[in-house]
PDB file of C-alpha atoms in Angstrom:
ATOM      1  CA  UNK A   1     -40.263 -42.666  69.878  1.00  0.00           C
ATOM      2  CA  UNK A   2     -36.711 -42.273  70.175  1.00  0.00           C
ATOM      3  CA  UNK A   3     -35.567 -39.404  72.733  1.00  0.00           C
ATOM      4  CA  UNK A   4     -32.394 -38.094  74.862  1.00  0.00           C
ATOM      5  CA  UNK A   5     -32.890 -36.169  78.033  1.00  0.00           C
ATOM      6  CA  UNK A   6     -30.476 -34.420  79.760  1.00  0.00           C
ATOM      7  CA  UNK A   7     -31.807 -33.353  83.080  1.00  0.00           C
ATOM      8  CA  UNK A   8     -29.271 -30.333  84.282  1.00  0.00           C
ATOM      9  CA  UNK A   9     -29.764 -27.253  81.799  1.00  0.00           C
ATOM     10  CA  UNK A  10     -26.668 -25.764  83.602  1.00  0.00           C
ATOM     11  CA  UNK A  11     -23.705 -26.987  85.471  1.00  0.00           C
ATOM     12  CA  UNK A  12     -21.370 -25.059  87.662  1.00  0.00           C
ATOM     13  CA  UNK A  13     -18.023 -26.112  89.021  1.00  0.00           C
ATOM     14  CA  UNK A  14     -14.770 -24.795  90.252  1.00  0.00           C
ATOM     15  CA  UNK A  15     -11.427 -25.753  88.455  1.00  0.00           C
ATOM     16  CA  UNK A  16     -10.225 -28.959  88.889  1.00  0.00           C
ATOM     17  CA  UNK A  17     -13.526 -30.910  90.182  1.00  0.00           C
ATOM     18  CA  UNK A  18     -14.926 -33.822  88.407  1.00  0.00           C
ATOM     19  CA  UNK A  19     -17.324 -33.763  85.636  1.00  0.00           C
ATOM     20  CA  UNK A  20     -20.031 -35.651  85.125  1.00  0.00           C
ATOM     21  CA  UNK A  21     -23.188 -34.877  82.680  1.00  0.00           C
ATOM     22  CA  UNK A  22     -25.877 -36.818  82.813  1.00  0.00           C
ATOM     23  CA  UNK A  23     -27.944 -38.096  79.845  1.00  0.00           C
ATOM     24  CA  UNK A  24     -30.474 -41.158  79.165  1.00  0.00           C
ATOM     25  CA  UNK A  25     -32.453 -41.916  76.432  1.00  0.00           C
ATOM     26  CA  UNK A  26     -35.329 -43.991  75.224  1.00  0.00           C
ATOM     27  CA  UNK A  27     -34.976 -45.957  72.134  1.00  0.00           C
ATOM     28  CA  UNK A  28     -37.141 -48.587  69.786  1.00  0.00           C
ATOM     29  CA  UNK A  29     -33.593 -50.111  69.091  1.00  0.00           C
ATOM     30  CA  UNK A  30     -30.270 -50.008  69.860  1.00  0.00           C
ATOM     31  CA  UNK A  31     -29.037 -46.627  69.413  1.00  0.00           C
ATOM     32  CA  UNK A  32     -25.811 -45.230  69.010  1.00  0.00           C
ATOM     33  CA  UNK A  33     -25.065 -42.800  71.642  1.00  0.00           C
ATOM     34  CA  UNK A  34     -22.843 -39.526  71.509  1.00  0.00           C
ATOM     35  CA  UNK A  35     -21.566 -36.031  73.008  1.00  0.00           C
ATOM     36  CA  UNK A  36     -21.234 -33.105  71.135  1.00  0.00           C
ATOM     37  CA  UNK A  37     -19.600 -29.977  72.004  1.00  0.00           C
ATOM     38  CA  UNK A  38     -20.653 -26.528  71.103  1.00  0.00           C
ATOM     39  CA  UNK A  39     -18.267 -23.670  72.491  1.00  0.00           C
ATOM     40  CA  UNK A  40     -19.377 -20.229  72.316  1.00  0.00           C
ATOM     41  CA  UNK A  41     -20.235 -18.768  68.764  1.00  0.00           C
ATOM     42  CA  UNK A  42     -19.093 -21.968  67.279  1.00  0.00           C
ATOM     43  CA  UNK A  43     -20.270 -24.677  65.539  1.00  0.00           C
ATOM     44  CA  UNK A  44     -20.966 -28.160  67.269  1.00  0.00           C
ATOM     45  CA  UNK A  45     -18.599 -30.653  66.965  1.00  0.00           C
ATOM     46  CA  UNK A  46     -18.134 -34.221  68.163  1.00  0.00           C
ATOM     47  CA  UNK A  47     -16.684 -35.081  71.547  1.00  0.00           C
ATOM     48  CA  UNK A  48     -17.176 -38.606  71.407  1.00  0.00           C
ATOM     49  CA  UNK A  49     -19.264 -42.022  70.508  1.00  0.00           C
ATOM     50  CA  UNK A  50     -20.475 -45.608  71.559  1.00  0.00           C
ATOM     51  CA  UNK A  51     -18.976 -48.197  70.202  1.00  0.00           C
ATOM     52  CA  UNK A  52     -20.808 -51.214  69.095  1.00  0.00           C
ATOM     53  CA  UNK A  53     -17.568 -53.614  71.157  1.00  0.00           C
ATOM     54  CA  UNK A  54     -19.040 -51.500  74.156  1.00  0.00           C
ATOM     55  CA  UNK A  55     -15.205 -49.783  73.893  1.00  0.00           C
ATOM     56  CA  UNK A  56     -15.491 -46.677  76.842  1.00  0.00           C
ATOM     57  CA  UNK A  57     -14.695 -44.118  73.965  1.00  0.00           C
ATOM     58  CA  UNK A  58     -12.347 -41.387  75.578  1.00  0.00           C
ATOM     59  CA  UNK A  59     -11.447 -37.927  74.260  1.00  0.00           C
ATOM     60  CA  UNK A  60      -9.700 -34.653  75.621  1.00  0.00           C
ATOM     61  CA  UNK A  61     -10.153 -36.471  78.877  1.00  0.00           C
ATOM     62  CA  UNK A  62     -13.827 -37.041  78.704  1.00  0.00           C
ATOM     63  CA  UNK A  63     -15.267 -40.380  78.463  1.00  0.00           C
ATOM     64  CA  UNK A  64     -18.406 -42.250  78.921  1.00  0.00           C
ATOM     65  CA  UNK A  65     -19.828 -45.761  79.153  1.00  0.00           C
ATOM     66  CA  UNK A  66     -22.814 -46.699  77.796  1.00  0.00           C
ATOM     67  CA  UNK A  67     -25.317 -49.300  80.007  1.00  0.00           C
ATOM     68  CA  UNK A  68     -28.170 -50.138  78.237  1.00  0.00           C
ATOM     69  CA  UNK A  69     -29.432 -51.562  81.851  1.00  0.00           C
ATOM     70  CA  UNK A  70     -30.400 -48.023  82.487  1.00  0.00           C
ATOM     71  CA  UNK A  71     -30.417 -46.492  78.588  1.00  0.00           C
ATOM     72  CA  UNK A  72     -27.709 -43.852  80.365  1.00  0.00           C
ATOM     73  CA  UNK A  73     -24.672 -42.211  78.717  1.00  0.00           C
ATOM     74  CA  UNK A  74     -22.889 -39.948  80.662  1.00  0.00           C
ATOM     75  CA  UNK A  75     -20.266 -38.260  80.699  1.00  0.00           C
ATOM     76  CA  UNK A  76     -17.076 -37.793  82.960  1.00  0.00           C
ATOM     77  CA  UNK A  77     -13.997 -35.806  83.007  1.00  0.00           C
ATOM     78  CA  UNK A  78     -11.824 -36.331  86.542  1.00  0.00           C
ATOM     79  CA  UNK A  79     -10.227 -33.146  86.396  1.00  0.00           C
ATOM     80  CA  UNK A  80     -12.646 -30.090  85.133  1.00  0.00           C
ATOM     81  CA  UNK A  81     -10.172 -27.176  82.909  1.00  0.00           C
ATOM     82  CA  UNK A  82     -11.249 -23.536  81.927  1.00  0.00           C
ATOM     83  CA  UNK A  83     -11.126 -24.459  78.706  1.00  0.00           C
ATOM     84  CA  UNK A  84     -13.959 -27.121  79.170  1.00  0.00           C
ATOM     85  CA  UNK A  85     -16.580 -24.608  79.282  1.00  0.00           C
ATOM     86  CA  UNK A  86     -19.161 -24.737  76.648  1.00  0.00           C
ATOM     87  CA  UNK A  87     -22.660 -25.961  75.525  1.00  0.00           C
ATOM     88  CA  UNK A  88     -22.563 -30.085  75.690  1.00  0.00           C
ATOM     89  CA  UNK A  89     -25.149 -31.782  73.899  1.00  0.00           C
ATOM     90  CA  UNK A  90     -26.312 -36.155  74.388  1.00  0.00           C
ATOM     91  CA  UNK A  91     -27.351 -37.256  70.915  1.00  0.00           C
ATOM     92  CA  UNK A  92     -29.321 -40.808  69.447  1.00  0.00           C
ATOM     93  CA  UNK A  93     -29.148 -42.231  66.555  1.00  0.00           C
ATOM     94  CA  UNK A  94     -30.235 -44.969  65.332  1.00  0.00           C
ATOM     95  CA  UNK A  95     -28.511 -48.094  62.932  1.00  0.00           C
ATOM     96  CA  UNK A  96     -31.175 -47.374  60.048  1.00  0.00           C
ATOM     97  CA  UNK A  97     -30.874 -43.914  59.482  1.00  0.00           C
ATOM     98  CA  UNK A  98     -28.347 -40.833  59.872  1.00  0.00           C
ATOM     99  CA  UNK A  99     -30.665 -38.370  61.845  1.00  0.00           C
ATOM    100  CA  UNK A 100     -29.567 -37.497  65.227  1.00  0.00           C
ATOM    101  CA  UNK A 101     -31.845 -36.821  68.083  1.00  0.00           C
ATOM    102  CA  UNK A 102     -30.382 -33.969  70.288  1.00  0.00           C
ATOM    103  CA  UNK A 103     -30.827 -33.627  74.115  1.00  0.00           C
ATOM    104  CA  UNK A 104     -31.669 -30.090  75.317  1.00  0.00           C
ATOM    105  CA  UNK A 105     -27.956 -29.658  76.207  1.00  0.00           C
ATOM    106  CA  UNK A 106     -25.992 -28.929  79.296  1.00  0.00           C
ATOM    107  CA  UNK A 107     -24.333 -25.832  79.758  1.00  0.00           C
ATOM    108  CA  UNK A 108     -20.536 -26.414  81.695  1.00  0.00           C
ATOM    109  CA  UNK A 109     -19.317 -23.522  83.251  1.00  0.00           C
ATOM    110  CA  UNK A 110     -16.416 -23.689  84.538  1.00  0.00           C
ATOM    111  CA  UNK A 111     -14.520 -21.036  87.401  1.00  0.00           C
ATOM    112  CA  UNK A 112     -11.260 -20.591  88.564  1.00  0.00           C
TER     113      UNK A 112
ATOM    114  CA  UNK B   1     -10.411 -24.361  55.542  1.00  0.00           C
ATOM    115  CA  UNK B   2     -13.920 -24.820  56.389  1.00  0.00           C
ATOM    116  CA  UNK B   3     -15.599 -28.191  54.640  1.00  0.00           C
ATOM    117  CA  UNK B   4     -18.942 -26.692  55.369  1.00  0.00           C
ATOM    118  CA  UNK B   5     -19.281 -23.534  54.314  1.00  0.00           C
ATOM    119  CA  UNK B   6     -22.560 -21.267  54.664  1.00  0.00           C
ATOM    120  CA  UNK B   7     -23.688 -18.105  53.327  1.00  0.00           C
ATOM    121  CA  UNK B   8     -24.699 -15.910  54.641  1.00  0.00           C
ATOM    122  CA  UNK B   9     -22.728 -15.682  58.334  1.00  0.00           C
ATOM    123  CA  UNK B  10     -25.176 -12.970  59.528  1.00  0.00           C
ATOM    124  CA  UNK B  11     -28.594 -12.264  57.756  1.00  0.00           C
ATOM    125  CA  UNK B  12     -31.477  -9.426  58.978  1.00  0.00           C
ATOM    126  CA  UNK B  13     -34.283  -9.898  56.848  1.00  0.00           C
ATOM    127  CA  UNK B  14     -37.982  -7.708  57.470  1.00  0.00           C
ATOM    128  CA  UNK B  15     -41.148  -9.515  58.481  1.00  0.00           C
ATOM    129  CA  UNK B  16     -42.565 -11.005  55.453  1.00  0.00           C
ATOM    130  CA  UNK B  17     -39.937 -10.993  53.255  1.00  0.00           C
ATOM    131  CA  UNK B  18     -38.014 -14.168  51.696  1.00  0.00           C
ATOM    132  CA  UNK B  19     -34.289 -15.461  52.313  1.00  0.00           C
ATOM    133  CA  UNK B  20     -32.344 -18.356  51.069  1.00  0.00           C
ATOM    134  CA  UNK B  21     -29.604 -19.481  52.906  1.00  0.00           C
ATOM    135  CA  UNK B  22     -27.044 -21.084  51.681  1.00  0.00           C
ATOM    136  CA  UNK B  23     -24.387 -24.557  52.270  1.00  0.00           C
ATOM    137  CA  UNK B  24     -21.984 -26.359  50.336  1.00  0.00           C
ATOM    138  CA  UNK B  25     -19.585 -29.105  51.684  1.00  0.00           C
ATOM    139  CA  UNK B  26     -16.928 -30.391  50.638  1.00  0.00           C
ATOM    140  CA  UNK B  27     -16.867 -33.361  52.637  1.00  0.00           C
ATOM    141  CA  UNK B  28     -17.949 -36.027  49.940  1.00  0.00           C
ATOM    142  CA  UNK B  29     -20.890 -36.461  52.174  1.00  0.00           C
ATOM    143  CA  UNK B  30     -24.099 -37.907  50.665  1.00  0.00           C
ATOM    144  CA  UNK B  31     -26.486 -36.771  53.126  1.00  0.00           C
ATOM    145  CA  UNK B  32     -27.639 -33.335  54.699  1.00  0.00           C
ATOM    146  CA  UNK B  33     -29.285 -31.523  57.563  1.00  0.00           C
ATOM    147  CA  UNK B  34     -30.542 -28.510  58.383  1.00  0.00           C
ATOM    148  CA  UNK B  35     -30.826 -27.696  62.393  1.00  0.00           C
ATOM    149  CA  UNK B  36     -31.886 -24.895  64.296  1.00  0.00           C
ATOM    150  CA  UNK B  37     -30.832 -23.491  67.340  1.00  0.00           C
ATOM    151  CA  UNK B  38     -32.750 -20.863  69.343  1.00  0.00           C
ATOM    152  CA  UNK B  39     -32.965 -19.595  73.217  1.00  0.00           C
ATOM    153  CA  UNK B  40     -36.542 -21.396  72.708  1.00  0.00           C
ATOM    154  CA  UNK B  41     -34.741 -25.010  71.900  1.00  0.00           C
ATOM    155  CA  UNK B  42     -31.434 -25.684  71.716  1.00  0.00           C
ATOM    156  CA  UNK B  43     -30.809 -27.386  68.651  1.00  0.00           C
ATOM    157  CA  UNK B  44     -33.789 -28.242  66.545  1.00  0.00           C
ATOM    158  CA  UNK B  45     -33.884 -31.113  63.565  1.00  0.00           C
ATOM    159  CA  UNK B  46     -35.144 -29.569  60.544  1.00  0.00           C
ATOM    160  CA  UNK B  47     -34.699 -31.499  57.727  1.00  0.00           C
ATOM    161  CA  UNK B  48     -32.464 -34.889  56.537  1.00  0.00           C
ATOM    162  CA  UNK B  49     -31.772 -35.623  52.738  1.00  0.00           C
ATOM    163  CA  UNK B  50     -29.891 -38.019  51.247  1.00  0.00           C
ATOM    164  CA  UNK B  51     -28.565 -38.104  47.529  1.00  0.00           C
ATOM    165  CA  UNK B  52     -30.730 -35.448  47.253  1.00  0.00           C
ATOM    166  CA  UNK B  53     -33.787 -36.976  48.251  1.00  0.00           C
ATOM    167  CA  UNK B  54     -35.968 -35.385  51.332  1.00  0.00           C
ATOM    168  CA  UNK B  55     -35.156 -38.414  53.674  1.00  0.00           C
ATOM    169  CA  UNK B  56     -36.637 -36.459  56.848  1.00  0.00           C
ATOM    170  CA  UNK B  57     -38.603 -33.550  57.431  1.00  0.00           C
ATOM    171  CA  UNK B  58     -39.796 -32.446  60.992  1.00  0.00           C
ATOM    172  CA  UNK B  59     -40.602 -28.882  60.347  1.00  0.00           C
ATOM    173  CA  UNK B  60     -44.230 -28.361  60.604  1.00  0.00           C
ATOM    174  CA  UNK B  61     -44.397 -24.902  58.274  1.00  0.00           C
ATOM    175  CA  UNK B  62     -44.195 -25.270  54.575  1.00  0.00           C
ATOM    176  CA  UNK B  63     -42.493 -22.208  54.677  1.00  0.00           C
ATOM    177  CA  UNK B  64     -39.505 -23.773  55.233  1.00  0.00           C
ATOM    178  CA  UNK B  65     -38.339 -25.551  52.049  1.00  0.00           C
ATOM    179  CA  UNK B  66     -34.771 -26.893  51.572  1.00  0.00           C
ATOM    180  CA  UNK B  67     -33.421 -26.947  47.893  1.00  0.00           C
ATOM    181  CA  UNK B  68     -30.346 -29.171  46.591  1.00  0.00           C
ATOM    182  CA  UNK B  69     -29.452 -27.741  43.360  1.00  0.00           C
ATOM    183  CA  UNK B  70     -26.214 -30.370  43.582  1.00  0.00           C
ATOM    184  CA  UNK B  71     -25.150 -33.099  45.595  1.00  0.00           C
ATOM    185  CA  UNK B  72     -23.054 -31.106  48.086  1.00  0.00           C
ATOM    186  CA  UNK B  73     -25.402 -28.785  47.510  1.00  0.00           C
ATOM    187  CA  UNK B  74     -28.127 -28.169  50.736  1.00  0.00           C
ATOM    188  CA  UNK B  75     -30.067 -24.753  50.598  1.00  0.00           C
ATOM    189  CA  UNK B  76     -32.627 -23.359  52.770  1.00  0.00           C
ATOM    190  CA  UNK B  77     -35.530 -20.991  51.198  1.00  0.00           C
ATOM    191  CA  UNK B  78     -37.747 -19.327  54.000  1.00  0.00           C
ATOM    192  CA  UNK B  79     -40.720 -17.556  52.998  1.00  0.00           C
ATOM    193  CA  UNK B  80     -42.884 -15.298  54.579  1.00  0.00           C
ATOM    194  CA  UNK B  81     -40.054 -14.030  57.217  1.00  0.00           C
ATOM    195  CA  UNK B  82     -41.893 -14.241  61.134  1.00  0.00           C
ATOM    196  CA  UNK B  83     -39.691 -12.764  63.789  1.00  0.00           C
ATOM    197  CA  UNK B  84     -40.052 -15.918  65.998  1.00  0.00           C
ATOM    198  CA  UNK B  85     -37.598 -17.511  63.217  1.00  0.00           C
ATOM    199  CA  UNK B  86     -34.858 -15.513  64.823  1.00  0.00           C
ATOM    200  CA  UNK B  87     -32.218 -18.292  65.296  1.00  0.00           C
ATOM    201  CA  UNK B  88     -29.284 -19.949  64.204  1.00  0.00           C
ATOM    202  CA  UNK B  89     -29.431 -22.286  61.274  1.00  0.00           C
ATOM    203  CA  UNK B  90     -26.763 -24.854  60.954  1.00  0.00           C
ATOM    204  CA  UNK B  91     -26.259 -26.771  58.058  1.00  0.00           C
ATOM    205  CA  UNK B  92     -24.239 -30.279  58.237  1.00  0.00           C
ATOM    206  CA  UNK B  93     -23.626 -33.210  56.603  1.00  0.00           C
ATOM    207  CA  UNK B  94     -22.672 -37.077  57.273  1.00  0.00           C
ATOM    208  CA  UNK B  95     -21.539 -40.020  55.339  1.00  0.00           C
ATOM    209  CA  UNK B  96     -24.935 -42.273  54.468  1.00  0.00           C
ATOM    210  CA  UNK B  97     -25.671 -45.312  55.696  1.00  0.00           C
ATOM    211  CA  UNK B  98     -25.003 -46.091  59.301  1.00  0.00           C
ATOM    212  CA  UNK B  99     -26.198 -44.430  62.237  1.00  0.00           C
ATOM    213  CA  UNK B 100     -22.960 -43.954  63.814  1.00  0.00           C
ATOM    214  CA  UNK B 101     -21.328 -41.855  61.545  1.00  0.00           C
ATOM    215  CA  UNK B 102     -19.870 -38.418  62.895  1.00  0.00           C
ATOM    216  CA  UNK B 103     -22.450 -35.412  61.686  1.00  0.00           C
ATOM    217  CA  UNK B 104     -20.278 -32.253  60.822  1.00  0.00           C
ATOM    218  CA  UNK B 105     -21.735 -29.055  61.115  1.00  0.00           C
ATOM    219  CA  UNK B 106     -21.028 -25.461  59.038  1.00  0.00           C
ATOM    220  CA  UNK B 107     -20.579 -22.566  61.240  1.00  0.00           C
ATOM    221  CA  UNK B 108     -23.933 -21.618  60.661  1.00  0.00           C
ATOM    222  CA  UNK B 109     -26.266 -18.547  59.358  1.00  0.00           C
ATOM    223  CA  UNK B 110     -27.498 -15.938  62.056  1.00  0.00           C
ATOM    224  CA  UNK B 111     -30.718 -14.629  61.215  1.00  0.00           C
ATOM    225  CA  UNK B 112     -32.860 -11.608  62.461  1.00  0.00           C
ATOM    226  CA  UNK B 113     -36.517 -11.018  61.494  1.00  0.00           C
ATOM    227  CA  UNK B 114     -37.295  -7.322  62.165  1.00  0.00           C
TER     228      UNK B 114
END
């Protein structure tokens, strides 16, 4: 069946450090892959998506590439801000059907 | 203004008893979710439907039983109120039909079981 793990429950870094989540997934098919952000007593909301052109989609100065060699979608930010820290989550989905598979998220915490 | 909204924000409810939350969007989405986020897991696939029909539905307890009175209409009747469903339930909503379609989510209802 179609899963997403995310291997580091919580990440701490200082200001200004790279970023990089990790998150891989098994899949019958060929999934679409995203991030979702979920900042403190807020909703989640989309970071970003896989393209089917295998486009590196970029937002807010995250991005990730997905390589179906290794079923891996990470994600990377070269500069880490305050602002960054929240709950991130890897999601699946697949082209049939709208229901997203959720990782067991990453928390980003972020000092100064 | 919010496109999801849900009702209520904050909900304590006694062991046993029966609450209904409550989701509308106003996103001109056909298809809706209920999710579920505890300490226990993160955030927890509940149900899918789409154009009102039950497209998905990995909740094992029948006392869970969504209701969609409308087509932007997605509510959520629990019976028989156990504290361990003490979570956050979020409502959201996509456009049908592909898989890669952004999935919005409503703020969410908190809800306490004393």
């Amino acid at each position: 069946g179609d899963s997403v793990t995310q291997t580091e429950g919580l990440v701490t870094l200082t200001e200004g450090l790279p970023v990089m989540l990790n998150c891989t997934y098994q899949s019958t098919y060929s999934p679409f892959l995203f991030w979702y952000v979920q900042h403190l007593n807020e909703a989640p909301k989309l970071l970003l998506k896989s393209f089917t052109d295998n486009k590196r989609p970029e937002h807010q100065g995250f991005h990730a590439t997905l390589h179906k060699s290794s079923s891996s979608f990470h994600l990377q930010k070269s500069s880490a801000q305050l602002s960054d820290s929240a709950l991130y989550y890897c999601a699946l989905s697949e082209w049939s059907n709208n229901r997203i598979f959720f990782g067991d998220g990453t928390q980003l915490v972020v000092k100064p | 203004d919010p496109k999801i909204i849900q009702k209520p924000k904050y909900l304590v409810a006694v062991t046993g008893s029966e609450k209904i939350l409550i989701c509308e969007q106003y996103l001109g989405h056909n298809a809706m979710y209920w999710y579920r986020q505890s300490a226990k897991k993160p955030l927890e696939f509940m149900f899918s439907y789409s154009y009102q029909k039950l497209m998905d539905n990995q909740t094992a307890s029948s006392r869970f039983q969504p209701q969609s009175s409308k087509k932007n209409h997605l509510d959520l009747q629990i019976t028989a109120l156990k504290p361990d469903d003490s979570a956050t339930y979020f409502c959201a909503s996509s456009q049908e039909g592909q898989g890669n379609t952004e999935v919005f989510f409503g703020k969410g209802t908190r809800l306490t079981v004393v």
